[in-house]
Short mmCIF file of C-alpha atoms and ligand atoms in Angstrom, two decimals:
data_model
loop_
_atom_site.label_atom_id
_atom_site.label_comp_id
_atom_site.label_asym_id
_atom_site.label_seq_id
_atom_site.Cartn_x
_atom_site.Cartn_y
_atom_site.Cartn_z
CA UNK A 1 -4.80 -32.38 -17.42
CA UNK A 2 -2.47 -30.41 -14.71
CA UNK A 3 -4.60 -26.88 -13.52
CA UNK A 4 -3.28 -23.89 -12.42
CA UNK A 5 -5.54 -21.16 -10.63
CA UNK A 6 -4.12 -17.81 -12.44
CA UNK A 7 -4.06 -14.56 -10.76
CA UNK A 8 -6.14 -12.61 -13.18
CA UNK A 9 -6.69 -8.80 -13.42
CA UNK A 10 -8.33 -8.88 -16.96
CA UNK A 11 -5.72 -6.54 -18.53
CA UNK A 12 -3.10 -7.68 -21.40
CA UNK A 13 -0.35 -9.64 -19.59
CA UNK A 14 -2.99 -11.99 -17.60
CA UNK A 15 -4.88 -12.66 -20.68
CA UNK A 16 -2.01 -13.51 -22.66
CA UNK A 17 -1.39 -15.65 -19.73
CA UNK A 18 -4.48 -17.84 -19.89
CA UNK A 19 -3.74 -18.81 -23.90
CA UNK A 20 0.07 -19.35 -23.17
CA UNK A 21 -0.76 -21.62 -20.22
CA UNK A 22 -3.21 -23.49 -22.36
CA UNK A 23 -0.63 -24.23 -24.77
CA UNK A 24 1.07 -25.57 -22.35
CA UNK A 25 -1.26 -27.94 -21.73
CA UNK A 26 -2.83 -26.56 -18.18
CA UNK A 27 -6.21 -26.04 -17.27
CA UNK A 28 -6.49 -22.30 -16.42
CA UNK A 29 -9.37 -21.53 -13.81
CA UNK A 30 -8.64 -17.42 -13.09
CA UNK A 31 -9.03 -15.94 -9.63
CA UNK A 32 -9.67 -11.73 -9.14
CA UNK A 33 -9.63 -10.27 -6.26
CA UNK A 34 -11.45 -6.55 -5.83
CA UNK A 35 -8.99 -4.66 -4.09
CA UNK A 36 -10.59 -1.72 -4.97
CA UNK A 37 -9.45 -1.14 -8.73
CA UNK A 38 -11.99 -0.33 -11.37
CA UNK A 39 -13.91 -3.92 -11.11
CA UNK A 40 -16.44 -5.59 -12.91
CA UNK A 41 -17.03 -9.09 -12.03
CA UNK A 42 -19.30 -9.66 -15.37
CA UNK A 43 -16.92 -8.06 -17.49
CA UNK A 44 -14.02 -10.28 -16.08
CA UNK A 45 -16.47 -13.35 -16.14
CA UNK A 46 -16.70 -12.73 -19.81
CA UNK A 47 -13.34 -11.69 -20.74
CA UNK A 48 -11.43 -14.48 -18.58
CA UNK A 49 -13.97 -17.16 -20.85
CA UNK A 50 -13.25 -15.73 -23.76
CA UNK A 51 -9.80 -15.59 -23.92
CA UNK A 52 -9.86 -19.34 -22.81
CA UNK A 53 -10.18 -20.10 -19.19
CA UNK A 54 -12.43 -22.80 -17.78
CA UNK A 55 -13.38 -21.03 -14.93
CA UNK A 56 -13.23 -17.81 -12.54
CA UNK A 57 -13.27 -17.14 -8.84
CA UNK A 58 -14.03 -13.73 -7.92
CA UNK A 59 -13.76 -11.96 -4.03
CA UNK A 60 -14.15 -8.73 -3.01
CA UNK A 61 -11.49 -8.43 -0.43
CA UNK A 62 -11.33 -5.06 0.47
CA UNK A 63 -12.60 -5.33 3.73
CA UNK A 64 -10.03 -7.95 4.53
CA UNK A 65 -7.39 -5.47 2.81
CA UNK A 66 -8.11 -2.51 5.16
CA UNK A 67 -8.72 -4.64 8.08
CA UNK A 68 -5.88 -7.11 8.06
CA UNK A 69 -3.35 -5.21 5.75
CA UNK A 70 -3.30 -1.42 5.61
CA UNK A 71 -4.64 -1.33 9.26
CA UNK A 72 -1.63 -3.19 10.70
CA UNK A 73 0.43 -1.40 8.79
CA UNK A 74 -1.31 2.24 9.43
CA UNK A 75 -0.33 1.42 13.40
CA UNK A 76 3.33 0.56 12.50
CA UNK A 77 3.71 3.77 10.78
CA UNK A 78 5.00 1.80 7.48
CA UNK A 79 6.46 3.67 5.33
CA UNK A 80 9.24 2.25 2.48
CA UNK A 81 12.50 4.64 1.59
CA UNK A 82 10.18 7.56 3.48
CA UNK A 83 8.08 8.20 0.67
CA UNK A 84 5.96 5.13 -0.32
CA UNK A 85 2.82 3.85 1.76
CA UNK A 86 3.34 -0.19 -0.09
CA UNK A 87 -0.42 0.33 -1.39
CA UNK A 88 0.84 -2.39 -3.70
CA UNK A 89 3.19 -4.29 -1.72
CA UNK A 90 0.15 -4.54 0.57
CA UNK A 91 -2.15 -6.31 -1.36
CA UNK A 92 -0.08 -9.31 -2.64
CA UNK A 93 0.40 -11.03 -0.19
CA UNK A 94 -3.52 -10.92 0.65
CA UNK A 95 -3.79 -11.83 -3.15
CA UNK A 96 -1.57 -14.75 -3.00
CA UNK A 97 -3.18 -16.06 0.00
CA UNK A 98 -6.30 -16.22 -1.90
CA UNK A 99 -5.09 -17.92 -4.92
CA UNK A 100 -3.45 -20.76 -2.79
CA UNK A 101 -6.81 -20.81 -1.62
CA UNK A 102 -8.86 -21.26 -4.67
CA UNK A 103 -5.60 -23.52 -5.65
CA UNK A 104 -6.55 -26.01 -2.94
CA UNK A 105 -9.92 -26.01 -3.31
CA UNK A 106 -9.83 -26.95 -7.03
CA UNK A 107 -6.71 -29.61 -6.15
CA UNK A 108 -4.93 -27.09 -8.65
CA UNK A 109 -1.05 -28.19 -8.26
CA UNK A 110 -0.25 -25.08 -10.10
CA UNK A 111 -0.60 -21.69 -9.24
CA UNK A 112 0.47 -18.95 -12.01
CA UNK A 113 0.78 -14.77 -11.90
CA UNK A 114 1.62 -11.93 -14.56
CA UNK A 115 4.23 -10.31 -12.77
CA UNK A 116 7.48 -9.40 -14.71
CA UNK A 117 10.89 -10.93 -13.92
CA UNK A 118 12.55 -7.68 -12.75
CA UNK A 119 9.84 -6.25 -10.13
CA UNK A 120 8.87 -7.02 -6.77
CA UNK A 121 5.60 -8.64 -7.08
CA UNK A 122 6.71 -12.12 -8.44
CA UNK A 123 8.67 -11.76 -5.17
CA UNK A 124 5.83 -11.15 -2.93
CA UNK A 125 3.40 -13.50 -4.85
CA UNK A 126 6.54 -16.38 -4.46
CA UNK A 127 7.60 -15.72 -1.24
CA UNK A 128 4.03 -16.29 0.25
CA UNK A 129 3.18 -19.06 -1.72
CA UNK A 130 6.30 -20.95 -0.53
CA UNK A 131 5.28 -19.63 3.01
CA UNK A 132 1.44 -20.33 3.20
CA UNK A 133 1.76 -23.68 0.68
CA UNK A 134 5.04 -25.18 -0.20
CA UNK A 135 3.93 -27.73 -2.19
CA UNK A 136 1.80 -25.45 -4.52
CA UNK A 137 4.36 -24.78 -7.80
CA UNK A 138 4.15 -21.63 -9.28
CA UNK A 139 4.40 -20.66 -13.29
CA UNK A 140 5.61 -17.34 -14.03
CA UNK A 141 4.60 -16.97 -18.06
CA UNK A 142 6.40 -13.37 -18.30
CA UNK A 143 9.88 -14.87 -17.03
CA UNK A 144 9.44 -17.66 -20.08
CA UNK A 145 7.58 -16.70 -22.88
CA UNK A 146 8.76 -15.20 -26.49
CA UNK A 147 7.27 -12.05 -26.04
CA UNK A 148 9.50 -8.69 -25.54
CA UNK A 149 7.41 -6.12 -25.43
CA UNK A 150 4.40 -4.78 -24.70
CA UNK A 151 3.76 -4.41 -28.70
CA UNK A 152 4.35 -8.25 -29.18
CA UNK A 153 2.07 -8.70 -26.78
CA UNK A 154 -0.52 -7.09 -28.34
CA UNK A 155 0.28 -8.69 -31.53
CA UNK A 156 0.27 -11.96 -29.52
CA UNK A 157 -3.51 -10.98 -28.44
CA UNK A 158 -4.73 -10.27 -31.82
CA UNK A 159 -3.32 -13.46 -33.91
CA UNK A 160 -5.03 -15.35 -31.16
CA UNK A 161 -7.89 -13.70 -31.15
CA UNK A 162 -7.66 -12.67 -27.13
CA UNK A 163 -10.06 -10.04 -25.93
CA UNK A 164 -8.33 -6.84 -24.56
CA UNK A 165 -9.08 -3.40 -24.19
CA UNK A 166 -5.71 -1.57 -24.12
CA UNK A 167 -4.27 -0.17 -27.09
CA UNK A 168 -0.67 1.26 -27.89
CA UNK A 169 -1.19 4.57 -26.97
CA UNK A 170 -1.60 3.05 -22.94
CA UNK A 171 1.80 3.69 -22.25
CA UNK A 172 2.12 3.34 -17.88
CA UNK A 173 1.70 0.46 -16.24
CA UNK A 174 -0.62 1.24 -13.36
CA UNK A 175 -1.85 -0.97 -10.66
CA UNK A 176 -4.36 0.38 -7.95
CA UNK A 177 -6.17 -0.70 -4.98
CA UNK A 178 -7.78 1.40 -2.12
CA UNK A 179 -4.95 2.31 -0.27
CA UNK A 180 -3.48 4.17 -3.68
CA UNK A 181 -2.56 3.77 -7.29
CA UNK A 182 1.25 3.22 -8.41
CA UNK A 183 2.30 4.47 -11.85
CA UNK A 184 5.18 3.56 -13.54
CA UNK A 185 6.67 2.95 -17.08
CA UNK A 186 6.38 5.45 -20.10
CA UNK A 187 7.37 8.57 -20.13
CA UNK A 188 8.26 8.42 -16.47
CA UNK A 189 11.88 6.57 -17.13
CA UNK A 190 13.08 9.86 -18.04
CA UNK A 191 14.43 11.00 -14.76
CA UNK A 192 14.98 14.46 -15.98
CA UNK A 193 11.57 15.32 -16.58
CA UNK A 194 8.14 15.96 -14.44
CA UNK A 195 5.51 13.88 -14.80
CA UNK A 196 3.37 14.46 -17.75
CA UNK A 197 -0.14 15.67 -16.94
CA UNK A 198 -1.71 12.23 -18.46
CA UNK A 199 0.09 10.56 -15.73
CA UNK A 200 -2.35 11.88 -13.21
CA UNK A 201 -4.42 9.44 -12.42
CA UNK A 202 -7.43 10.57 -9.54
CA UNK A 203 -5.23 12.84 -7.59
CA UNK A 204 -5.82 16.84 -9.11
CA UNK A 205 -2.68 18.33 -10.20
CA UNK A 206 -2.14 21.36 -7.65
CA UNK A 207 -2.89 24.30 -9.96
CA UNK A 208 -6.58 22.55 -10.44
CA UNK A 209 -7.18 22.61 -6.37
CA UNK A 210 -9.21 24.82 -4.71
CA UNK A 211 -7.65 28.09 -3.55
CA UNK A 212 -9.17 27.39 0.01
CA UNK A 213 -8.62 25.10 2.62
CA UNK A 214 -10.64 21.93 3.45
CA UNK A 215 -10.77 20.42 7.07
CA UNK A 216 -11.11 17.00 7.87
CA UNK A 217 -11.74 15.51 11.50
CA UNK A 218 -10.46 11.97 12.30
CA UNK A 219 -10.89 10.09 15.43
CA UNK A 220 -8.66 7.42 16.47
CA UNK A 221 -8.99 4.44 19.14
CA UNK A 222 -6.21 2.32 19.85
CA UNK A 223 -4.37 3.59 16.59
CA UNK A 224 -7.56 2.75 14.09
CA UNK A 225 -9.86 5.51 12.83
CA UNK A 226 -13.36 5.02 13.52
CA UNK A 227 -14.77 8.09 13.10
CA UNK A 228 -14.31 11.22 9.91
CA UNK A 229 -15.80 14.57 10.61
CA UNK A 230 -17.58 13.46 13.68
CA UNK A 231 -19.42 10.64 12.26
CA UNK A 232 -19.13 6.60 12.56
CA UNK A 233 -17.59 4.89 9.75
CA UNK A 234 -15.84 1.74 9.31
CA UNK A 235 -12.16 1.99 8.10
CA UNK A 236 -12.85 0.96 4.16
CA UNK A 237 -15.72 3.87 4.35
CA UNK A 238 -13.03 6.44 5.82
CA UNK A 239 -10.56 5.41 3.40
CA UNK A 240 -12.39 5.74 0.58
CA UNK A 241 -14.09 9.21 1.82
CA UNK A 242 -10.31 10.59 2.45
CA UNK A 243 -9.02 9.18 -0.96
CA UNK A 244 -11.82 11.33 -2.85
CA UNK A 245 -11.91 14.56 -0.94
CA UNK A 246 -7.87 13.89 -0.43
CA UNK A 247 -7.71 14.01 -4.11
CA UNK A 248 -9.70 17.00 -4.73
CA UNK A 249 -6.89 19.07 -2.42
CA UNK A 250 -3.77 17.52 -4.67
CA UNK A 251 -2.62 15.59 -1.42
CA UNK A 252 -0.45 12.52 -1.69
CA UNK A 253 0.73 12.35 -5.09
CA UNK A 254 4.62 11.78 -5.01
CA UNK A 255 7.08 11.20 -7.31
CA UNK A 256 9.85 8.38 -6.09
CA UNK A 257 12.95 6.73 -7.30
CA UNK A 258 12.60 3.61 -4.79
CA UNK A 259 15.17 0.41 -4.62
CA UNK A 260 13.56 -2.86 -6.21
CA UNK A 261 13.42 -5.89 -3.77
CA UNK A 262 15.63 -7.38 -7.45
CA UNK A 263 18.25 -4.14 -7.21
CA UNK A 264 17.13 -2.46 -9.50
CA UNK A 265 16.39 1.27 -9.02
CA UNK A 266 13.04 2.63 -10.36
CA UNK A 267 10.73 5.16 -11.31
CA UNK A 268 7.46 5.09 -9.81
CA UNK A 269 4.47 7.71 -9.42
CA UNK A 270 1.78 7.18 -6.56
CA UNK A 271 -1.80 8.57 -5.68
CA UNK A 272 -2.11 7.78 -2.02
CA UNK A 273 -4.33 11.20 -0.45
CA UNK A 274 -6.04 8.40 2.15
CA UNK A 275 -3.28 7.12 2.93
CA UNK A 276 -0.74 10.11 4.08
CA UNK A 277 -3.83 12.08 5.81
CA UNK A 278 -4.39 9.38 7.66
CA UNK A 279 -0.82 8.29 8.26
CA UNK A 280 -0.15 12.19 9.12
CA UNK A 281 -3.01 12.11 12.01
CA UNK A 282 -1.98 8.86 13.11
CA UNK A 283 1.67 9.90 13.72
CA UNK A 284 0.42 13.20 15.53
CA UNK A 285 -1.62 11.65 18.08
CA UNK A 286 0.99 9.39 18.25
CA UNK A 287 3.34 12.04 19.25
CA UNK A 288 0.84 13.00 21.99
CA UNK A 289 -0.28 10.12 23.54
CA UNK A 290 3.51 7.84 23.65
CA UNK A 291 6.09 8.40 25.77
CA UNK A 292 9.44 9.58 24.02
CA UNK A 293 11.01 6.52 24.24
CA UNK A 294 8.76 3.97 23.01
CA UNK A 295 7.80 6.39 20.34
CA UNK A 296 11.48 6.20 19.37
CA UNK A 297 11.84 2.77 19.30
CA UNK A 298 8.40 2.49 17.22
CA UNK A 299 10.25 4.38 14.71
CA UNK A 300 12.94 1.77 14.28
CA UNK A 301 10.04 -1.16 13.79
CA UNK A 302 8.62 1.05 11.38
CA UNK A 303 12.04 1.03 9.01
CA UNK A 304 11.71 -2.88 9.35
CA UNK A 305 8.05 -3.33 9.13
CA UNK A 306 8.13 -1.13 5.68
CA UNK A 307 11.18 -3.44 4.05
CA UNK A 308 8.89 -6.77 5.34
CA UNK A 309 6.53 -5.01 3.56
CA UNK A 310 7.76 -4.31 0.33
CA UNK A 311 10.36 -7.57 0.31
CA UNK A 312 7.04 -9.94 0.85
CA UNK A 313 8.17 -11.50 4.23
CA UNK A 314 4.42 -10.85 5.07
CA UNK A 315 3.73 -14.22 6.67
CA UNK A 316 7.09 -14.34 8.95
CA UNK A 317 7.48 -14.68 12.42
CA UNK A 318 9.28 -11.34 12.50
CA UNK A 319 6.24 -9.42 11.19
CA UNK A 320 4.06 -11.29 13.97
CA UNK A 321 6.65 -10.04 16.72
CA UNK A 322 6.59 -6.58 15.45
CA UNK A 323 2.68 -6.51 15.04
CA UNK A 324 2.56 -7.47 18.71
CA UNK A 325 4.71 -4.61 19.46
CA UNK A 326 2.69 -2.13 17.47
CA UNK A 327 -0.40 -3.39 19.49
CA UNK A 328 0.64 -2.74 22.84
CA UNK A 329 2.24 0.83 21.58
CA UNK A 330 -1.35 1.80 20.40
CA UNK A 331 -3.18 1.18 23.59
CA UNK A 332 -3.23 5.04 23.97
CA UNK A 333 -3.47 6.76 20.70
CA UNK A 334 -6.88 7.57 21.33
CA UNK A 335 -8.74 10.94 20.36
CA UNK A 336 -9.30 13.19 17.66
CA UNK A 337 -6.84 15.25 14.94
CA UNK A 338 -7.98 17.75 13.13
CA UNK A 339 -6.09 18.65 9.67
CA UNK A 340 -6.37 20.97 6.77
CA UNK A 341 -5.57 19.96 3.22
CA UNK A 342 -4.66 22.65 0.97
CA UNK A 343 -3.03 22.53 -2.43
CA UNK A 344 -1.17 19.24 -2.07
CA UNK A 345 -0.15 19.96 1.71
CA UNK A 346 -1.34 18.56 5.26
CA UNK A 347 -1.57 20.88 7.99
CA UNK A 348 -2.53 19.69 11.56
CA UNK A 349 -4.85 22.03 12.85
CA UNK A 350 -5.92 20.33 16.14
CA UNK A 351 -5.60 17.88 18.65
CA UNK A 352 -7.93 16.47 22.00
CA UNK A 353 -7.23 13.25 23.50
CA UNK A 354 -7.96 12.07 26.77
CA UNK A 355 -4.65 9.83 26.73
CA UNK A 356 -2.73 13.11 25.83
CA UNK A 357 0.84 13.17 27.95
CA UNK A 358 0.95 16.93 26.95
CA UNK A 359 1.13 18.89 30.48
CA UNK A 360 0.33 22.42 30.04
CA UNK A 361 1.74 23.07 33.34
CA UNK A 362 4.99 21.64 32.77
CA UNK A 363 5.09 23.23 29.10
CA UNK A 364 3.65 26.79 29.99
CA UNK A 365 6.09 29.68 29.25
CA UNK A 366 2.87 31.45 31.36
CA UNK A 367 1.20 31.40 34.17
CA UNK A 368 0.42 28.15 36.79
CA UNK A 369 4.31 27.08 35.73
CA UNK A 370 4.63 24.08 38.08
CA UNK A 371 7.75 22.81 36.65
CA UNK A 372 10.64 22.88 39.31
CA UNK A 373 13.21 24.56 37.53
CA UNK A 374 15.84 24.24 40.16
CA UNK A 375 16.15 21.14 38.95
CA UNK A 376 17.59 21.25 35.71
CA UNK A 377 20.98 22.58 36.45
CA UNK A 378 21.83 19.11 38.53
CA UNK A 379 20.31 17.17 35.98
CA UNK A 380 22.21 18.56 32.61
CA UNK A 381 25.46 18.06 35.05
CA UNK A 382 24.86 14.15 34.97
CA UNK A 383 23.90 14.24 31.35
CA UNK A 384 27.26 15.78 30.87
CA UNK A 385 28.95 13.65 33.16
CA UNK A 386 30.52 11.54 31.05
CA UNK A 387 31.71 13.67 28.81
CA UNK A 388 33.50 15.46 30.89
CA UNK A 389 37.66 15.34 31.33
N1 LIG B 1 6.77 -0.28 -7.21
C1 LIG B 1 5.57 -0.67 -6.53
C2 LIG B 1 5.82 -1.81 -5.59
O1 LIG B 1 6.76 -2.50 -5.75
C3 LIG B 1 4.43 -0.94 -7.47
C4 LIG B 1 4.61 -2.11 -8.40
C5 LIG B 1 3.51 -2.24 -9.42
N2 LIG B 1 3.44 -1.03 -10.20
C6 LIG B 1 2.83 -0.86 -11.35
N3 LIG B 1 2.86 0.34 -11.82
N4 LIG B 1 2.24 -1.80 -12.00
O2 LIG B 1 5.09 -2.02 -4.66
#
């Protein structure tokens, strides 16, 4: 019998997924990986053997994710299109790696997911599979099968007697992990309108936030927190910390039209308060502790870094050139940022480090000025230089 080693999440595509593949005549042993979604592991045992597989794997990988995902990617300054953190994008390629994993150790030839044929993650599942483990095929049931919608589905579940818990009235798609939650499908295809309030998924809508500020403390060395509010903490424990009290404030909930690695334009909503705090106090002691120019041309890496990202060149030698760029730019961004959060906003509030290139006595419009100002006028004169007719 040929086996494939299914990426399995428990919800209603992957468990159509096991039954299809069966009836195809594979073996399906599931794999789920706890990337910090709501996770069971007896729940999933039960549900992946009932709806027909032979066997599932099951790794927590969130301290993997954090460490050898979002970290990286926290130092690069990642952001997609300016207004998306890739919680998702992040955690496929980590995913995939896995799978091939549990694919090899079962002498699975066959590796199969759940993503659609229109979205990015059958391109970051793909791309890394072909990467880490060419000769590892890959089934895609939702490019192939009969089924059109997510009410055939359903029906699909029921005549063959499938366990799942979603029902019709589950109308987003949502996929979440620590780093944030993405939201998408529904309602939300209507451009014209806000999101409804059921689309709110951990982060409080702003006119349910406190009508007072809340401040938050990180400390940074070499570009990684390590300590919130003056206490040790390892970077999962901060994350998760900033995502609840991040939450409670409204913060990092945004609502993006973002350019499909496929080209298609789409909808999405995220929940990412962890995420931007910490990306906003990374990028200010940033700002004080690299020099202009390197700082500058961090920003370009970041533009790339965010499209390797989100395209699923994870495993490239371009992303290991740019990762040893990040870590010799965050040899100084050591030292502490304060911030507020208030009603969906970020406010820097503070700022100490050691490695700080701030000079008061260059900057000072007061007293102990010891910036020679005679120079300037020579100086502007060769910056104009060759300008001039
Ligand atoms: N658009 C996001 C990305 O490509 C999220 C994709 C999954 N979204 C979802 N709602 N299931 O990274």
């Amino acid at each position: 019998m040929k086996k494939v080693v299914l990426a399995y999440s428990g919800g209603l595509d992957t468990s159509c997924c096991i039954q299809w593949l069966k009836d195809k005549g594979f073996d399906v042993i599931c794999f789920s990986a706890n990337l910090g979604s709501e996770f069971s592991p007896d729940d999933l045992k039960k549900r992946a053997k009932a709806s027909g597989a032979s066997k599932i794997y099951i790794k927590d990988l969130r301290n993997e994710f954090a460490q050898d995902y979002i970290l990286p990617s926290l130092k690069a300054g990642a952001v997609y299109e300016g207004k998306y953190l890739l919680s998702t994008s992040l955690g496929r390629p980590l995913i995939a790696k896995h799978l091939i994993e549990v694919a090899k150790n079962e002498h699975a030839e066959y590796v199969a997911h759940g993503c659609t044929g229109k979205g990015n993650d059958q391109v970051r599942f793909e791309i890394t599979t072909a990467i880490l483990a060419p000769a590892i095929k890959t089934v895609a049931p939702l490019r192939q099968w009969e089924l059109y919608s997510r009410e055939e589905e359903i029906e699909y579940a029921k005549i063959n007697h499938i366990p799942i818990k979603t029902s019709k009235e589950k109308v987003y798609s949502i996929d979440k992990n620590i780093w944030g939650v993405s939201v998408e499908g529904g309602a939300l295809e209507d451009l014209s309108r806000e999101p409804l309030e059921n689309s709110y998924y951990f982060v409080k809508p702003l006119n349910k936030t406190p009508n007072k500020e809340t401040s938050v403390e990180i400390e940074f060395k070499e570009g990684a927190p390590v300590r919130l509010g003056g206490r040790n903490l390892d970077f999962l424990g901060i994350i998760e910390k900033l995502n609840a009290l991040g939450a409670l404030c409204g913060i990092g909930r945004t609502d993006n039209i973002e350019d499909r690695v496929v080209g298609i334009k789409s909808r999405e909503i995220y929940e990412a308060p962890a995420a931007w705090i910490l990306h906003a106090a990374h990028r200010e002691l940033e700002s004080l502790t690299i020099d202009r120019e390197t700082l500058f041309y961090k920003e370009l890496v970041a533009q790339k870094y965010s499209q390797l990202i989100y395209q699923g060149f994870w495993f490239t030698p371009l992303k290991n050139a740019l990762d040893a760029f990040v870590n010799v730019t965050q040899k100084p961004v050591n030292g502490l940022i304060r911030l507020k959060l208030y009603k969906g906003n970020i406010v820097i509030s503070g700022r100490k480090s050691a490695r700080s290139l701030y000079k008061k006595e260059f900057a000072t419009y007061g007293k102990g000025d010891t910036f020679d100002r005679t120079l300037a006028e020579g100086f502007i004169k060769l910056l104009a230089m060759p300008y001039m007719k």
